[in-house]
Coordinates of C-alpha atoms in Angstrom, one line a residue:
Chain O
M1 CA 87.4 72.4 -39.7
I2 CA 85.5 72.1 -36.4
P3 CA 83.9 75.5 -35.3
M4 CA 85.7 77.1 -32.4
D5 CA 82.4 77.4 -30.5
W6 CA 82.0 73.6 -30.4
I7 CA 85.6 73.2 -29.1
C8 CA 85.0 75.8 -26.4
G9 CA 81.7 74.1 -25.6
L10 CA 83.4 70.7 -25.2
L11 CA 86.2 72.3 -23.1
G12 CA 83.8 74.3 -20.9
G13 CA 81.6 71.2 -20.6
L14 CA 84.6 69.1 -19.4
M15 CA 85.2 71.8 -16.7
I16 CA 81.5 71.7 -15.6
G17 CA 81.6 67.9 -15.4
T18 CA 84.9 67.9 -13.5
A19 CA 83.4 70.5 -11.1
A20 CA 80.4 68.1 -10.5
A21 CA 82.8 65.2 -10.0
I22 CA 84.8 67.1 -7.4
Y23 CA 81.5 68.1 -5.6
L24 CA 80.3 64.5 -5.6
L25 CA 83.5 62.6 -4.7
G26 CA 84.8 65.5 -2.5
D27 CA 81.8 66.3 -0.4
G28 CA 79.2 63.7 -1.3
R29 CA 76.8 66.2 -2.9
I30 CA 75.0 66.5 -6.2
M31 CA 76.0 69.7 -8.0
G32 CA 72.6 71.1 -9.0
A33 CA 72.6 74.9 -9.3
S34 CA 68.9 75.4 -8.5
G35 CA 69.1 73.2 -5.4
V36 CA 72.3 74.9 -4.2
I37 CA 70.7 78.4 -4.7
A38 CA 67.4 77.4 -2.9
G39 CA 69.5 75.7 -0.2
L40 CA 70.9 79.1 0.7
W41 CA 67.8 80.1 2.6
Q42 CA 66.8 76.6 3.7
S43 CA 70.0 75.8 5.6
V44 CA 71.1 79.1 7.1
G45 CA 74.0 78.9 9.6
S46 CA 74.8 75.3 9.2
V47 CA 78.1 73.7 7.8
V48 CA 76.1 72.7 4.7
W49 CA 75.1 76.4 4.3
Q50 CA 78.7 77.5 4.4
G51 CA 79.6 75.0 1.6
R52 CA 76.7 76.2 -0.5
A53 CA 77.6 79.9 0.0
L54 CA 81.3 79.2 -0.9
F55 CA 80.2 77.3 -4.0
I56 CA 78.0 80.2 -5.1
A57 CA 80.8 82.6 -4.4
G58 CA 83.0 80.6 -6.7
V59 CA 80.3 80.5 -9.4
V60 CA 80.0 84.3 -9.3
V61 CA 83.6 85.4 -8.8
V62 CA 85.6 83.2 -11.1
P63 CA 83.7 83.8 -14.4
G64 CA 83.4 87.5 -13.3
L65 CA 87.2 87.7 -13.0
A66 CA 87.8 85.7 -16.2
A67 CA 85.3 87.9 -18.2
Y68 CA 87.0 91.0 -16.8
L69 CA 90.5 89.8 -17.8
A70 CA 89.2 88.8 -21.3
G71 CA 87.9 92.3 -21.8
G72 CA 84.2 91.7 -20.9
A73 CA 81.4 89.3 -21.6
D74 CA 77.8 89.7 -22.6
T75 CA 74.8 87.5 -21.9
H76 CA 72.9 89.2 -24.9
A77 CA 69.8 88.8 -22.8
T78 CA 66.5 90.4 -23.8
I79 CA 65.8 93.9 -22.4
N80 CA 62.1 93.2 -22.3
P81 CA 61.3 93.4 -18.5
L82 CA 58.1 91.4 -18.8
L83 CA 59.8 88.5 -20.6
L84 CA 62.7 88.6 -18.0
I85 CA 60.2 88.5 -15.1
V86 CA 57.9 85.8 -16.5
A87 CA 60.9 83.6 -17.6
G88 CA 62.6 84.1 -14.2
L89 CA 59.5 83.1 -12.3
L90 CA 58.9 80.0 -14.5
V91 CA 62.6 78.9 -14.1
G92 CA 62.5 79.4 -10.3
Y93 CA 59.2 77.7 -9.7
G94 CA 59.7 75.0 -12.3
T95 CA 63.2 73.9 -11.1
R96 CA 61.9 73.6 -7.5
L97 CA 58.7 71.7 -8.5
G98 CA 60.8 69.4 -10.7
N99 CA 63.6 69.3 -8.2
G100 CA 66.4 70.1 -10.6
C101 CA 67.7 72.0 -13.6
T102 CA 70.3 71.6 -16.4
S103 CA 73.1 70.8 -14.0
G104 CA 71.3 68.5 -11.5
H105 CA 69.0 66.6 -13.9
G106 CA 71.0 67.1 -17.1
V107 CA 74.7 66.7 -16.1
C108 CA 74.5 64.7 -12.8
G109 CA 71.3 62.7 -13.6
M110 CA 72.0 61.7 -17.1
S111 CA 75.6 60.7 -16.4
R112 CA 74.4 58.0 -14.0
L113 CA 71.6 57.0 -16.4
S114 CA 69.0 58.1 -13.9
P115 CA 65.5 57.7 -15.4
R116 CA 64.3 60.8 -13.6
G117 CA 67.2 62.9 -14.9
I118 CA 66.7 61.6 -18.4
A119 CA 62.9 62.2 -18.3
A120 CA 63.3 65.7 -16.8
T121 CA 66.0 66.7 -19.3
A122 CA 64.0 65.4 -22.3
T123 CA 61.0 67.3 -21.0
F124 CA 62.7 70.7 -20.5
V125 CA 64.6 70.5 -23.7
G126 CA 61.4 69.3 -25.6
T127 CA 59.3 72.1 -24.0
G128 CA 62.0 74.6 -24.8
V129 CA 62.1 73.6 -28.5
I130 CA 58.3 73.9 -28.7
V131 CA 58.1 77.2 -26.8
M132 CA 61.0 78.6 -28.9
F133 CA 59.2 77.6 -32.1
I134 CA 56.0 79.3 -31.1
A135 CA 57.5 82.4 -29.5
R136 CA 60.0 83.0 -32.2
H137 CA 58.5 81.7 -35.4
V138 CA 54.8 81.9 -34.8
L139 CA 54.3 84.9 -32.5
G140 CA 57.7 86.6 -33.2
V141 CA 58.1 87.8 -29.6
I142 CA 61.7 86.7 -28.9
Chain M
M1 CA 88.5 70.8 3.4
R2 CA 84.8 71.1 2.6
A3 CA 85.3 74.9 2.1
L4 CA 88.1 74.3 -0.4
I5 CA 86.0 71.7 -2.3
S6 CA 83.0 73.9 -2.5
L7 CA 85.0 77.0 -3.6
L8 CA 87.0 74.9 -6.2
S9 CA 84.0 73.2 -7.7
G10 CA 81.9 76.4 -7.7
G11 CA 84.7 78.3 -9.4
L12 CA 85.3 75.6 -12.0
F13 CA 81.6 75.3 -12.7
G14 CA 81.3 79.0 -13.2
L15 CA 84.4 79.1 -15.5
G16 CA 83.1 76.2 -17.5
L17 CA 79.7 78.0 -18.0
L18 CA 81.6 81.1 -19.3
V19 CA 84.1 79.2 -21.5
S20 CA 81.4 76.9 -23.0
G21 CA 79.3 79.9 -24.0
M22 CA 76.4 78.9 -21.8
T23 CA 76.3 82.4 -20.2
D24 CA 75.4 83.7 -23.7
T25 CA 71.7 83.5 -24.1
T26 CA 71.9 83.5 -27.9
K27 CA 73.8 80.1 -27.8
V28 CA 71.2 78.5 -25.5
Q29 CA 68.3 79.9 -27.4
G30 CA 70.1 78.9 -30.6
F31 CA 70.2 75.3 -29.4
L32 CA 66.4 75.3 -28.7
D33 CA 65.7 76.9 -32.1
L34 CA 65.7 73.5 -33.8
F35 CA 63.4 74.9 -36.6
G36 CA 65.5 78.0 -37.2
A37 CA 69.3 78.7 -37.2
W38 CA 70.1 75.7 -35.0
D39 CA 73.3 76.0 -32.9
P40 CA 74.5 72.6 -31.6
T41 CA 77.0 74.0 -29.1
L42 CA 74.9 73.0 -26.0
A43 CA 75.1 69.4 -27.1
F44 CA 78.9 69.6 -27.0
V45 CA 78.8 71.2 -23.5
M46 CA 76.4 68.5 -22.2
G47 CA 78.5 65.7 -23.7
G48 CA 81.7 67.2 -22.3
A49 CA 80.2 67.5 -18.9
I50 CA 78.7 64.0 -18.8
L51 CA 82.1 62.3 -19.5
P52 CA 83.9 63.2 -16.2
M53 CA 80.7 62.9 -14.2
A54 CA 80.0 59.4 -15.5
A55 CA 83.5 58.4 -14.4
A56 CA 82.8 60.0 -11.0
W57 CA 79.6 57.9 -10.6
I58 CA 81.6 54.7 -11.5
I59 CA 84.2 55.6 -8.8
A60 CA 81.3 56.5 -6.4
Q61 CA 80.0 52.9 -6.7
K62 CA 83.2 51.5 -5.4
R63 CA 83.5 54.0 -2.5
H64 CA 81.0 54.6 0.3
L65 CA 82.3 58.0 1.6
S66 CA 83.4 61.3 0.1
L67 CA 86.7 62.9 1.0
T68 CA 85.0 64.8 3.8
G69 CA 83.5 61.6 5.1
E70 CA 80.0 62.2 3.9
P71 CA 78.0 59.2 2.6
L72 CA 77.8 59.3 -1.2
P73 CA 74.2 59.8 -2.4
A74 CA 72.2 56.7 -3.1
R75 CA 70.3 56.2 -6.4
P76 CA 66.9 57.8 -5.9
A77 CA 63.7 55.8 -6.7
A78 CA 63.0 56.0 -10.4
L79 CA 59.8 57.9 -9.8
I80 CA 58.6 59.8 -12.8
D81 CA 55.6 61.8 -11.8
A82 CA 53.6 64.9 -12.6
R83 CA 55.8 67.1 -10.3
L84 CA 59.0 66.1 -12.1
L85 CA 57.6 66.5 -15.6
G86 CA 55.4 69.5 -14.9
G87 CA 58.3 71.3 -13.2
A88 CA 60.6 70.5 -16.1
A89 CA 58.0 71.8 -18.6
L90 CA 57.6 75.1 -16.7
F91 CA 61.4 75.4 -16.4
G92 CA 61.8 74.6 -20.2
T93 CA 59.3 77.4 -21.0
G94 CA 61.2 80.0 -19.0
W95 CA 64.5 78.7 -20.3
A96 CA 63.5 79.2 -23.9
L97 CA 62.0 82.7 -23.4
V98 CA 65.2 84.2 -22.1
G99 CA 67.9 81.6 -22.5
L100 CA 69.1 81.5 -18.9
C101 CA 69.0 78.6 -16.4
P102 CA 70.0 78.8 -12.7
G103 CA 73.7 78.2 -13.2
P104 CA 74.4 80.8 -15.9
A105 CA 72.0 83.2 -14.1
I106 CA 74.4 83.4 -11.2
A107 CA 77.6 83.0 -13.2
S108 CA 76.8 86.1 -15.2
L109 CA 75.9 88.2 -12.1
T110 CA 78.9 90.5 -12.6
F111 CA 78.5 91.1 -16.3
G112 CA 74.8 90.5 -17.0
G113 CA 73.7 94.0 -16.2
W114 CA 70.2 94.9 -15.1
P115 CA 68.4 92.3 -17.3
G116 CA 70.4 89.6 -15.5
L117 CA 69.5 91.1 -12.1
V118 CA 65.8 91.2 -13.0
F119 CA 65.8 87.6 -14.2
L120 CA 67.7 86.4 -11.1
A121 CA 65.4 88.3 -8.7
A122 CA 62.3 86.8 -10.4
M123 CA 63.9 83.3 -10.3
V124 CA 64.5 83.6 -6.6
L125 CA 61.0 84.8 -6.1
G126 CA 59.7 81.8 -8.1
M127 CA 61.7 79.5 -5.9
I128 CA 60.4 81.1 -2.7
G129 CA 56.9 81.1 -4.2
F130 CA 57.1 77.4 -4.9
Q131 CA 58.1 76.7 -1.3
W132 CA 55.2 78.8 -0.1
V133 CA 52.6 77.0 -2.3
D134 CA 54.2 73.6 -1.4
S135 CA 54.1 74.2 2.3
R136 CA 50.4 75.3 2.2
R137 CA 49.5 72.2 0.1
G138 CA 51.3 70.0 2.6
A139 CA 49.7 71.6 5.6
P140 CA 46.8 69.7 7.2
A141 CA 43.4 71.2 6.3

């Protein structure tokens, strides 16, 4: 019996990949969440900005509505403000320095066998595993 | 046309993040916890996402323009440098500490409560901070 979480993961993953395919073939753009977010204040007023703003609106509203109809959803995120701030700063700074995140490098890069996408994904997953080991099993802070 | 495409792909992306469990930090942190109670869900999500996108790249090779008439992005130079790897390492560190990356951080805006808002605000600040540092580094001395 395959766990339901894995089936949902695969199904949700197919939706994410289809969304990226629509973004690419429809509008000629790479669907990278960090790039679209940062593009919001880098392209104000242009047609490109409108596209990005509508994309973000879709990302916020549709899962919000679906979660509401399903009776709520929870991120189970930590309530330690220091951790939230440090992690947020690192994710924001790092995704701009490395020019991509899980969607851009991971989904869009790896699917075209891009050496940059594969190297970046291996690095953030590898670092994540090491940091998780140290923070959870050595220091016990998360 | 462009508006419809943007809204449709954004909505489907957000729904996929919710359905796949990627807006739940315990599933993301569980995947990174290779030496603890490992949760492989994220691998199924990534695999499922790569399939349709790989097909899209194959189609993109045969076409030159998108539906809106934009040129399809060319393959970037295979430049693997310190910026790419350093940025990915910083991102991976923050990703492990809380279990949120940029997509899920915005997809969970309506139900993530104040911790989600604090993370999102810090993330935006980090992005703006990078631009500030980068523009100063690039400026002539």
